[in-house]
Amino acid sequence: MTSISSVQIRYSWASDPMSDQKTTSDTRERILDVAERLFMENGYEATSMRTITSAAEVNLAAVNYHFGSKEALLCEVFRRRLAWLNQQRLQALDELEAQAAGAPLKPSQILEAFFGTLLRMGEDPSLGGMTFLRLLGRTLTEPAEFIRTFFAGEYAQVIDRYKLALFRALPDVPKAEIVWRLHFMLGAMSYAIAGTDVLQVVTGCELGDLAGESADDPGDTALARRLAQRLMPFLLGGLRAPLPQFHELPFPSPPTPPPRGGRGDS
Amino acid sequence: MTSISSVQIRYSWASDPMSDQKTTSDTRERILDVAERLFMENGYEATSMRTITSAAEVNLAAVNYHFGSKEALLCEVFRRRLAWLNQQRLQALDELEAQAAGAPLKPSQILEAFFGTLLRMGEDPSLGGMTFLRLLGRTLTEPAEFIRTFFAGEYAQVIDRYKLALFRALPDVPKAEIVWRLHFMLGAMSYAIAGTDVLQVVTGCELGDLAGESADDPGDTALARRLAQRLMPFLLGGLRAPLPQFHELPFPSPPTPPPRGGRGDS
DNA sequence: ACTTCGATCAAACGTTCGTTTTAATGTTAG
DNA sequence: CTAACATTAAAACGAACGTTTGATCGAAGT
């Protein structure tokens, strides 16, 4: 219910008639908002242009006019949020490192800067709220080529910075191990967000009980805050878990031939 | 290349002409094998019936004849693996509890029974190997209704048993907290598996270096083993992490401002 | 030998997809 | 007023989708 009334157009030109950016019609923003929600609810492939444009109450051709294609629409849905998010993440790391004055940061500080920045987006509906967080978590596993290359470009810089910060924060942990655990942490967070209604069924609906009612905004906001409180200790515990003891292969230094080669019947 | 020659049909009737099961044509199995791989590579929606049937070298109508619909095909792809997997999981828990003689199990034992059983499937190509594991990880976030209800039914029993085992293993931890962390662990594992080529790009391809060459079977087998060695300590560390201290809101009461972080760690 | 029946086949079904085209609209500048 | 422009509207495009149909094949069954 009330599916369209929550669009809340900004109308910045109404209070700022001097704006020279009248070319940016609100059709664009309305398409982006609706596409963000529908892509989250149904997935990219299962959401048709006609569903998007009719829900946004715009013409079918509007998407191709403003964005060029359906693929470009999805990328733009992410770009307008990820640009801000990853800039915030870099800025948060900058401030932490400046105030540490050369000393390595604490792992908890790094995780707070990376994951806390994201989870705080889930509390702010004007930044996409939980809708965007869920969409992000679900889309990260999409196998489509253009999505993977898009995310690779958007995340390359921020991941590299945080990786180096973790290397310095945990000098005794092998770098490969840190990369693996960064991988695990990203997965735990993405799934926890994306699956709040998928794995809830699996885990017996107890998360749903804790998440409060299914109201549009306050429920999601509370969920984001509660999720952050639960997730951060888990991630920190996993990151600092005792290392696995290897009988062999701490790193692939020797050009090890594939064990049990056999003749390839491929 | 050589995409079809790796089907390796069994031909059990060739050496066992007494088999009364001639009705089970190998067409069924060939469709399931090919569909499993293509659904993993492209996702469910982006994989067409024509792609599946032509790759399996069967007629287009064969899927509808043997399975009824595309949705039923996906469910059958999972059912033939999940039935065995979850039965193994229940059996592993039964044996652990029988040998514990009433005493609560150790968390590491429970995690090993649940996640180790799955990860060992990744080492056995006859059980689907990493192809099935990746498909499982990616499909768990699919928003389609029939997929969610299917998984809910397949996982209900095993999740409930393991949840209770964790409750008894960690009597001092609130049950809601355990459910959350079970949620996080499932996510970390699923993403780590599903994203071995997605998040690899994000994390800088160092996991790919560790995973060895891109050979079909030995690479995946080695990856599954290495993944298990890395993942289990992480999950255990997260599960046993110190509990978050709540200054307020064990339930949603006031609109709390964002808590000023910066408490010491370690 | 004829029937039966499950399995496979080619061909077509109607629908929906993303995109394009062409015309009409409203606004801005000269 | 008009020319130029950016935006929206309606309609259609060809292609691809999941599914269904009716014929054909081949190996039991009586």
XYZ file of C-alpha atoms (C1' of nucleotides) in Angstrom:
592
model
C 0.000 0.000 0.000
C 1.046 3.619 -0.542
C 3.573 2.441 -3.041
C 3.866 5.605 -5.058
C 3.163 8.296 -2.486
C 6.560 7.704 -0.888
C 8.494 9.091 -3.817
C 8.904 12.494 -2.181
C 10.222 14.564 -5.029
C 12.696 17.253 -4.055
C 11.648 20.192 -6.217
C 14.868 22.025 -5.581
C 14.092 24.504 -8.340
C 10.941 25.600 -6.535
C 12.963 27.299 -3.823
C 15.885 28.070 -6.082
C 14.616 29.516 -9.342
C 18.118 30.636 -10.239
C 19.123 27.031 -10.785
C 20.559 26.629 -14.255
C 19.978 22.889 -14.022
C 16.380 22.851 -15.078
C 17.331 20.259 -17.636
C 17.392 17.659 -14.878
C 13.757 16.731 -14.876
C 12.344 14.854 -11.953
C 11.490 12.053 -14.356
C 15.061 10.864 -14.038
C 14.967 10.741 -10.276
C 11.569 9.090 -10.221
C 12.800 6.374 -12.548
C 15.891 5.825 -10.443
C 13.910 5.578 -7.216
C 11.398 3.157 -8.652
C 14.035 1.065 -10.406
C 16.022 0.818 -7.201
C 13.045 -0.594 -5.370
C 11.900 -2.949 -8.121
C 15.383 -4.280 -8.832
C 15.671 -5.031 -5.140
C 12.291 -6.753 -4.953
C 12.467 -8.819 -8.150
C 16.065 -8.811 -9.311
C 17.477 -7.243 -12.434
C 16.455 -9.797 -15.059
C 12.968 -10.296 -13.691
C 12.168 -6.587 -13.686
C 10.964 -5.355 -17.069
C 11.152 -1.871 -18.453
C 7.388 -1.758 -18.658
C 7.063 -2.570 -14.970
C 9.503 0.184 -14.074
C 8.053 2.875 -16.297
C 4.464 2.171 -15.386
C 5.278 2.168 -11.671
C 7.158 5.438 -12.087
C 4.259 6.803 -14.166
C 6.498 7.762 -17.051
C 6.518 6.749 -20.660
C 8.125 3.502 -21.702
C 10.706 5.282 -23.826
C 11.814 7.520 -20.962
C 14.386 5.069 -19.659
C 16.105 4.697 -23.005
C 15.997 8.448 -23.490
C 17.501 9.366 -20.135
C 19.847 6.450 -19.561
C 20.311 4.743 -22.892
C 19.555 1.170 -21.929
C 18.377 -1.050 -19.121
C 21.948 -1.954 -18.235
C 22.928 1.701 -18.007
C 19.912 2.298 -15.775
C 21.082 -0.291 -13.286
C 24.572 1.171 -13.275
C 23.213 4.646 -12.665
C 21.057 3.371 -9.808
C 24.246 2.196 -8.139
C 26.510 5.012 -9.172
C 24.504 7.767 -7.502
C 24.759 5.921 -4.171
C 28.161 4.252 -4.405
C 29.990 7.408 -5.402
C 28.901 9.054 -2.184
C 29.406 5.937 -0.078
C 32.934 5.152 -1.184
C 33.947 8.777 -0.926
C 32.723 8.749 2.660
C 34.668 5.574 3.280
C 37.884 7.063 1.963
C 37.326 10.231 3.949
C 36.683 8.272 7.131
C 39.924 6.379 6.639
C 41.776 9.594 5.904
C 40.596 11.140 9.153
C 41.452 8.067 11.184
C 44.945 7.865 9.748
C 45.547 11.581 10.156
C 44.539 11.449 13.777
C 46.647 8.320 14.351
C 49.713 10.226 13.159
C 51.437 7.362 11.404
C 50.599 4.687 13.944
C 48.667 1.667 12.620
C 44.960 1.792 13.206
C 43.028 -0.631 15.348
C 41.054 -3.268 13.427
C 37.859 -2.114 15.084
C 38.400 1.383 13.741
C 38.890 0.109 10.215
C 35.811 -2.074 10.304
C 33.766 0.737 11.775
C 34.854 3.056 8.987
C 34.104 0.540 6.264
C 30.994 -1.250 7.447
C 29.623 1.426 9.716
C 29.553 3.931 6.896
C 27.501 1.521 4.825
C 25.143 0.515 7.590
C 24.483 4.130 8.414
C 23.153 4.533 4.896
C 20.499 2.018 5.821
C 19.200 4.391 8.472
C 18.815 7.321 6.090
C 15.968 6.940 3.596
C 17.260 9.902 1.577
C 20.381 7.841 0.846
C 18.388 4.849 -0.270
C 17.859 3.295 3.130
C 17.583 -0.428 3.489
C 16.226 -0.657 -0.028
C 19.579 0.244 -1.472
C 21.474 -1.900 1.005
C 19.426 -4.934 0.112
C 19.799 -4.242 -3.576
C 23.548 -3.939 -3.166
C 23.830 -7.188 -1.259
C 21.807 -9.078 -3.808
C 23.426 -7.611 -6.891
C 26.969 -8.347 -5.762
C 26.390 -11.996 -6.630
C 24.795 -11.382 -10.014
C 26.847 -13.205 -12.628
C 26.193 -10.736 -15.468
C 29.435 -9.504 -16.940
C 28.595 -5.819 -17.110
C 27.644 -5.796 -13.437
C 30.873 -7.422 -12.343
C 33.057 -5.022 -14.286
C 31.028 -2.086 -13.038
C 31.460 -3.052 -9.404
C 35.125 -3.796 -9.930
C 35.631 -0.248 -11.113
C 33.553 1.319 -8.374
C 35.190 -0.619 -5.552
C 38.797 -0.906 -6.713
C 40.139 2.161 -4.979
C 38.351 1.836 -1.666
C 39.099 -1.859 -1.303
C 42.758 -1.275 -1.982
C 43.017 1.449 0.645
C 41.280 -0.629 3.316
C 43.304 -3.686 2.441
C 46.510 -1.790 3.076
C 45.120 -0.388 6.313
C 44.334 -3.898 7.510
C 47.789 -5.114 6.516
C 49.311 -2.460 8.752
C 46.833 -3.048 11.540
C 47.565 -6.776 11.625
C 51.265 -7.122 10.817
C 51.479 -10.628 12.264
C 48.713 -12.021 10.050
C 49.702 -13.191 6.555
C 48.364 -10.859 3.925
C 46.631 -13.644 2.063
C 44.764 -14.516 5.241
C 43.624 -10.931 5.643
C 42.317 -10.872 2.099
C 40.371 -14.061 2.694
C 38.850 -12.669 5.867
C 37.983 -9.408 4.198
C 36.207 -11.573 1.677
C 34.340 -13.401 4.446
C 33.369 -10.169 6.162
C 31.974 -8.697 2.969
C 29.951 -11.849 2.517
C 28.581 -11.911 6.034
C 27.461 -8.323 5.736
C 26.007 -8.612 2.259
C 24.027 -11.715 3.080
C 22.839 -10.367 6.386
C 21.436 -7.382 4.537
C 20.221 -9.030 1.379
C 18.643 -11.956 3.135
C 16.609 -10.241 5.801
C 13.566 -11.812 4.237
C 15.182 -14.795 2.530
C 17.171 -16.353 5.325
C 14.652 -15.187 7.863
C 12.516 -18.050 6.696
C 15.456 -20.365 7.036
C 16.368 -19.209 10.495
C 12.835 -19.394 11.740
C 11.470 -15.863 11.561
C 13.079 -14.855 14.843
C 14.944 -12.067 13.131
C 11.667 -10.797 11.812
C 10.293 -10.645 15.316
C 13.257 -8.573 16.390
C 13.005 -6.334 13.384
C 9.718 -4.894 14.451
C 6.752 -4.182 12.268
C 6.873 -4.012 8.518
C 6.299 -0.279 8.351
C 8.103 1.373 5.503
C 10.736 3.557 7.063
C 10.985 3.260 10.842
C 11.183 -0.523 10.680
C 14.017 -0.460 8.229
C 15.829 2.243 10.125
C 15.638 0.305 13.349
C 16.723 -2.831 11.532
C 19.810 -1.133 10.165
C 20.835 0.086 13.609
C 20.234 -3.268 15.236
C 22.048 -5.039 12.440
C 25.104 -2.863 12.933
C 25.191 -3.591 16.669
C 25.074 -7.316 16.020
C 27.279 -7.485 12.976
C 30.308 -5.507 14.070
C 31.297 -7.773 16.992
C 30.855 -10.806 14.776
C 33.087 -9.401 12.057
C 35.713 -8.338 14.566
C 35.702 -11.772 16.146
C 36.123 -13.447 12.800
C 38.853 -11.089 11.676
C 40.917 -11.708 14.798
C 40.276 -15.422 15.054
C 43.328 -17.638 15.612
C 45.045 -18.552 12.398
C 44.568 -22.010 10.917
C 47.653 -24.163 11.256
C 48.919 -25.310 7.890
C 50.879 -28.462 7.422
C 51.851 -27.078 4.058
C 51.147 -24.349 1.510
C 51.428 -21.076 3.434
C 51.831 -19.419 0.036
C 52.049 -20.694 -3.518
C 55.742 -19.927 -3.829
C 56.840 -22.997 -5.784
C 55.146 -23.457 -9.143
C 53.319 -26.476 -7.792
C 51.992 -28.676 -10.565
C 48.364 -29.646 -10.160
C 48.327 -32.625 -7.822
C 46.996 -35.791 -9.346
C 47.337 -34.542 -12.889
C 46.322 -37.521 -14.959
C 45.651 -37.240 -18.634
C 43.106 -34.572 -19.282
C 39.920 -36.111 -20.547
C 38.370 -32.680 -20.690
C 35.837 -24.565 -25.099
C 35.025 -28.233 -24.907
C 31.881 -27.300 -23.132
C 29.827 -30.333 -23.925
C 32.364 -33.137 -23.982
C 32.671 -33.041 -20.184
C 29.244 -34.505 -19.571
C 30.603 -37.999 -19.043
C 27.521 -40.156 -19.271
C 27.424 -43.107 -16.937
C 25.861 -45.827 -19.076
C 25.154 -48.022 -16.099
C 22.877 -50.237 -18.199
C 25.763 -51.115 -20.498
C 27.437 -53.220 -17.837
C 24.206 -54.126 -16.087
C 21.627 -55.137 -18.687
C 19.431 -56.594 -15.941
C 18.626 -53.118 -14.693
C 14.885 -52.725 -14.414
C 15.302 -48.974 -14.358
C 15.546 -48.387 -18.055
C 12.751 -45.881 -17.735
C 15.215 -43.417 -16.214
C 16.804 -42.234 -19.409
C 20.090 -40.451 -19.187
C 18.410 -37.473 -20.817
C 17.120 -36.445 -17.407
C 20.549 -36.531 -15.790
C 22.190 -34.787 -18.707
C 19.667 -31.969 -18.482
C 20.197 -31.662 -14.736
C 23.976 -31.545 -15.069
C 23.928 -28.953 -17.797
C 21.252 -26.848 -16.094
C 23.244 -26.882 -12.869
C 26.272 -25.485 -14.623
C 24.421 -22.906 -16.718
C 22.275 -21.654 -13.838
C 25.482 -21.176 -11.892
C 27.218 -19.340 -14.718
C 24.385 -17.083 -15.866
C 21.744 -17.135 -13.162
C 18.252 -18.557 -13.395
C 16.468 -15.808 -15.302
C 19.268 -15.250 -17.789
C 19.485 -18.933 -18.739
C 16.964 -19.874 -21.414
C 15.475 -23.267 -22.084
C 16.992 -23.231 -25.532
C 20.455 -22.668 -24.133
C 20.043 -25.555 -21.714
C 18.589 -28.041 -24.172
C 21.032 -27.278 -26.934
C 24.000 -27.555 -24.543
C 22.625 -30.863 -23.274
C 22.000 -31.991 -26.865
C 18.376 -32.823 -26.197
C 15.168 -31.573 -27.723
C 13.703 -28.295 -26.575
C 10.573 -30.000 -25.314
C 12.528 -32.470 -23.191
C 12.647 -30.210 -20.137
C 8.910 -29.681 -20.078
C 8.369 -33.377 -20.674
C 10.628 -34.590 -17.862
C 10.220 -31.825 -15.317
C 7.110 -29.907 -16.274
C 8.475 -26.384 -16.295
C 11.615 -24.320 -15.963
C 10.844 -23.620 -12.319
C 10.464 -27.310 -11.581
C 13.772 -27.954 -13.306
C 15.572 -25.569 -10.988
C 13.954 -27.164 -7.959
C 14.978 -30.620 -9.121
C 18.543 -29.453 -9.697
C 18.660 -28.530 -6.036
C 16.616 -31.369 -4.652
C 18.896 -34.137 -5.865
C 21.832 -32.520 -4.061
C 20.179 -30.961 -1.019
C 18.346 -34.121 -0.017
C 21.647 -35.923 0.329
C 23.429 -32.970 1.914
C 20.905 -32.249 4.616
C 20.526 -35.917 5.416
C 24.286 -36.084 5.911
C 24.103 -33.036 8.114
C 21.433 -34.541 10.321
C 23.322 -37.807 10.501
C 26.542 -36.038 11.462
C 24.738 -34.229 14.257
C 23.122 -37.457 15.408
C 26.497 -39.160 15.697
C 28.052 -36.252 17.552
C 25.229 -36.087 20.065
C 25.166 -39.839 20.539
C 28.865 -39.902 21.254
C 28.573 -36.916 23.584
C 26.064 -38.868 25.692
C 23.846 -35.955 26.630
C 26.582 -33.409 27.178
C 26.393 -30.242 25.074
C 28.571 -30.247 21.988
C 31.424 -27.885 21.335
C 30.657 -25.072 18.885
C 33.528 -26.194 16.697
C 31.966 -29.618 16.366
C 28.640 -28.162 15.306
C 30.187 -25.874 12.750
C 32.308 -28.687 11.397
C 29.227 -30.882 10.997
C 27.230 -28.178 9.261
C 29.729 -26.338 7.116
C 32.276 -29.113 6.736
C 29.681 -31.425 5.265
C 28.845 -28.814 2.658
C 32.408 -27.883 1.852
C 33.300 -31.526 1.395
C 30.718 -31.643 -1.377
C 32.835 -29.089 -3.178
C 35.683 -31.567 -3.328
C 33.602 -34.327 -4.914
C 32.656 -33.677 -8.538
C 30.176 -36.546 -8.464
C 28.203 -34.575 -5.867
C 28.215 -31.432 -7.951
C 31.553 -30.091 -6.811
C 32.133 -26.388 -6.642
C 29.604 -25.880 -9.421
C 26.775 -26.823 -7.114
C 28.242 -24.930 -4.188
C 28.478 -21.760 -6.210
C 24.990 -22.225 -7.572
C 23.670 -22.699 -4.059
C 25.369 -19.601 -2.753
C 24.071 -17.465 -5.563
C 20.539 -18.790 -5.582
C 19.997 -18.242 -1.870
C 19.642 -14.524 -2.568
C 17.283 -14.881 -5.530
C 14.096 -12.980 -4.724
C 11.753 -15.236 -6.722
C 8.949 -16.496 -4.563
C 9.024 -20.143 -5.626
C 12.738 -20.345 -4.838
C 12.312 -18.919 -1.359
C 9.516 -21.269 -0.427
C 11.418 -24.200 -1.874
C 14.512 -23.496 0.186
C 12.437 -22.865 3.276
C 11.020 -26.364 2.991
C 14.336 -28.007 2.233
C 16.202 -26.309 5.067
C 13.572 -26.101 7.791
C 14.404 -29.329 9.571
C 18.182 -29.126 9.473
C 18.318 -25.484 10.521
C 16.055 -26.175 13.466
C 18.180 -29.058 14.700
C 21.416 -27.092 14.444
C 19.865 -24.066 16.068
C 18.920 -26.118 19.080
C 22.392 -27.664 19.204
C 23.943 -24.207 19.239
C 21.566 -23.074 21.978
C 22.791 -25.924 24.168
C 26.420 -25.411 23.209
C 26.318 -21.720 24.137
C 23.956 -21.466 27.112
C 25.278 -18.046 28.147
C 24.587 -16.423 24.800
C 21.082 -15.061 24.191
C 19.222 -17.166 21.700
C 18.443 -14.216 19.496
C 22.155 -13.485 19.296
C 22.871 -17.045 18.219
C 20.287 -16.821 15.464
C 21.824 -13.618 14.206
C 25.275 -15.138 14.174
C 24.041 -18.259 12.446
C 22.665 -15.871 9.871
C 26.044 -14.160 9.549
C 27.874 -17.472 9.235
C 25.589 -18.669 6.476
C 26.221 -15.415 4.679
C 29.982 -15.525 5.019
C 30.069 -19.058 3.657
C 27.617 -18.479 0.837
C 29.323 -15.349 -0.373
C 32.763 -16.842 -0.044
C 31.643 -19.658 -2.318
C 29.400 -17.775 -4.711
C 31.773 -14.905 -5.145
C 35.007 -16.701 -5.863
C 35.067 -14.903 -9.176
C 32.931 -11.903 -8.292
C 34.571 -10.636 -5.150
C 37.940 -11.819 -6.362
C 37.938 -8.826 -8.619
C 36.998 -6.645 -5.699
C 39.639 -8.028 -3.399
C 42.366 -7.812 -5.986
C 42.684 -11.250 -7.535
C 44.900 -12.570 -4.750
C 42.408 -15.304 -4.005
C 42.638 -16.355 -7.630
C 46.390 -16.734 -7.275
C 45.867 -18.990 -4.294
C 43.232 -21.002 -6.077
C 45.635 -22.303 -8.659
C 44.980 -22.692 -12.316
C 41.567 -22.676 -13.882
C 41.552 -26.377 -14.659
C 38.134 -27.876 -14.382
C 38.279 -30.301 -11.509
C 41.559 -30.222 -9.586
C 41.429 -26.446 -9.240
C 37.974 -26.501 -7.778
C 38.770 -29.388 -5.491
C 41.819 -27.642 -4.137
C 39.813 -24.445 -3.763
C 37.173 -26.186 -1.701
C 39.762 -27.636 0.650
C 41.604 -24.372 1.026
C 38.355 -22.525 1.562
C 37.379 -24.860 4.370
C 40.721 -24.338 6.114
C 40.307 -20.587 5.997
C 36.618 -20.321 6.638
C 36.162 -22.493 9.715
C 38.411 -20.453 12.025
C 36.745 -17.267 10.851
C 33.266 -18.587 11.544
C 34.288 -19.905 14.932
C 35.849 -16.590 15.865
C 32.722 -14.740 14.846
C 30.412 -17.116 16.643
C 32.309 -16.777 19.912
C 32.979 -13.056 19.684
C 32.226 -10.998 22.794
C 28.623 -9.930 22.975
C 27.705 -6.359 22.087
C 26.932 -4.342 25.172
C 23.632 -2.560 24.914
C 23.419 0.746 26.719
C 19.838 0.896 25.616
C 17.354 -0.525 23.171
C 17.315 -4.222 23.706
C 14.047 -3.419 21.948
C 13.044 -0.395 19.926
C 12.233 2.281 22.434
C 13.638 5.776 21.713
C 14.952 7.271 18.483
C 18.556 7.022 19.647
C 21.117 9.247 17.950
C 24.055 7.399 16.384
C 26.215 6.122 19.276
C 29.573 7.839 19.447
C 31.897 4.922 18.842
C 35.550 4.783 19.804
C 35.516 2.364 22.667
C 38.772 0.489 23.090
C 39.174 -2.995 21.750
C 41.398 -5.984 22.451
C 1.771 -58.941 -36.087
C -0.521 -55.516 -34.008
C -1.129 -52.672 -30.195
C 0.526 -49.886 -26.463
C 3.073 -46.487 -24.408
C 6.884 -43.793 -22.942
C 10.370 -40.951 -25.150
C 11.982 -37.809 -28.696
C 11.397 -34.787 -32.466
C 10.334 -30.588 -35.505
C 7.385 -26.893 -35.639
C 4.564 -23.587 -34.105
C 1.915 -21.226 -30.381
C 0.953 -16.645 -28.083
C 3.294 -13.532 -25.119
C 6.645 -10.463 -23.524
C 11.032 -8.552 -23.950
C 14.310 -4.195 -24.882
C 14.603 -0.912 -28.155
C 13.430 2.326 -31.900
C 10.775 5.423 -34.520
C 7.844 9.257 -35.426
C 4.985 12.744 -33.947
C 3.389 15.954 -30.467
C 4.374 18.749 -26.526
C 5.966 22.599 -23.678
C 9.652 25.781 -22.745
C 13.463 29.132 -23.967
C 15.928 32.476 -26.696
C 16.289 35.709 -30.648
C 6.118 35.135 -33.460
C 9.130 31.797 -34.505
C 12.949 28.752 -34.591
C 15.437 25.602 -31.680
C 15.610 22.544 -28.128
C 14.728 19.081 -24.633
C 11.237 16.147 -23.159
C 7.162 13.178 -23.476
C 3.742 10.373 -25.985
C 1.937 6.519 -28.798
C 2.881 2.844 -31.650
C 5.408 -0.477 -33.613
C 9.745 -3.203 -34.394
C 12.168 -7.784 -34.522
C 13.815 -11.053 -31.451
C 13.615 -14.198 -27.815
C 10.991 -16.220 -24.277
C 8.419 -20.616 -21.981
C 5.248 -23.744 -23.413
C 2.313 -26.784 -26.305
C 1.087 -29.601 -30.121
C 0.990 -33.610 -33.123
C 3.852 -36.768 -35.563
C 7.403 -40.317 -35.210
C 10.276 -43.768 -33.286
C 11.385 -48.082 -30.780
C 11.007 -51.463 -27.629
C 7.846 -54.372 -24.646
C 3.026 -56.899 -23.973
C -0.578 -60.062 -25.308
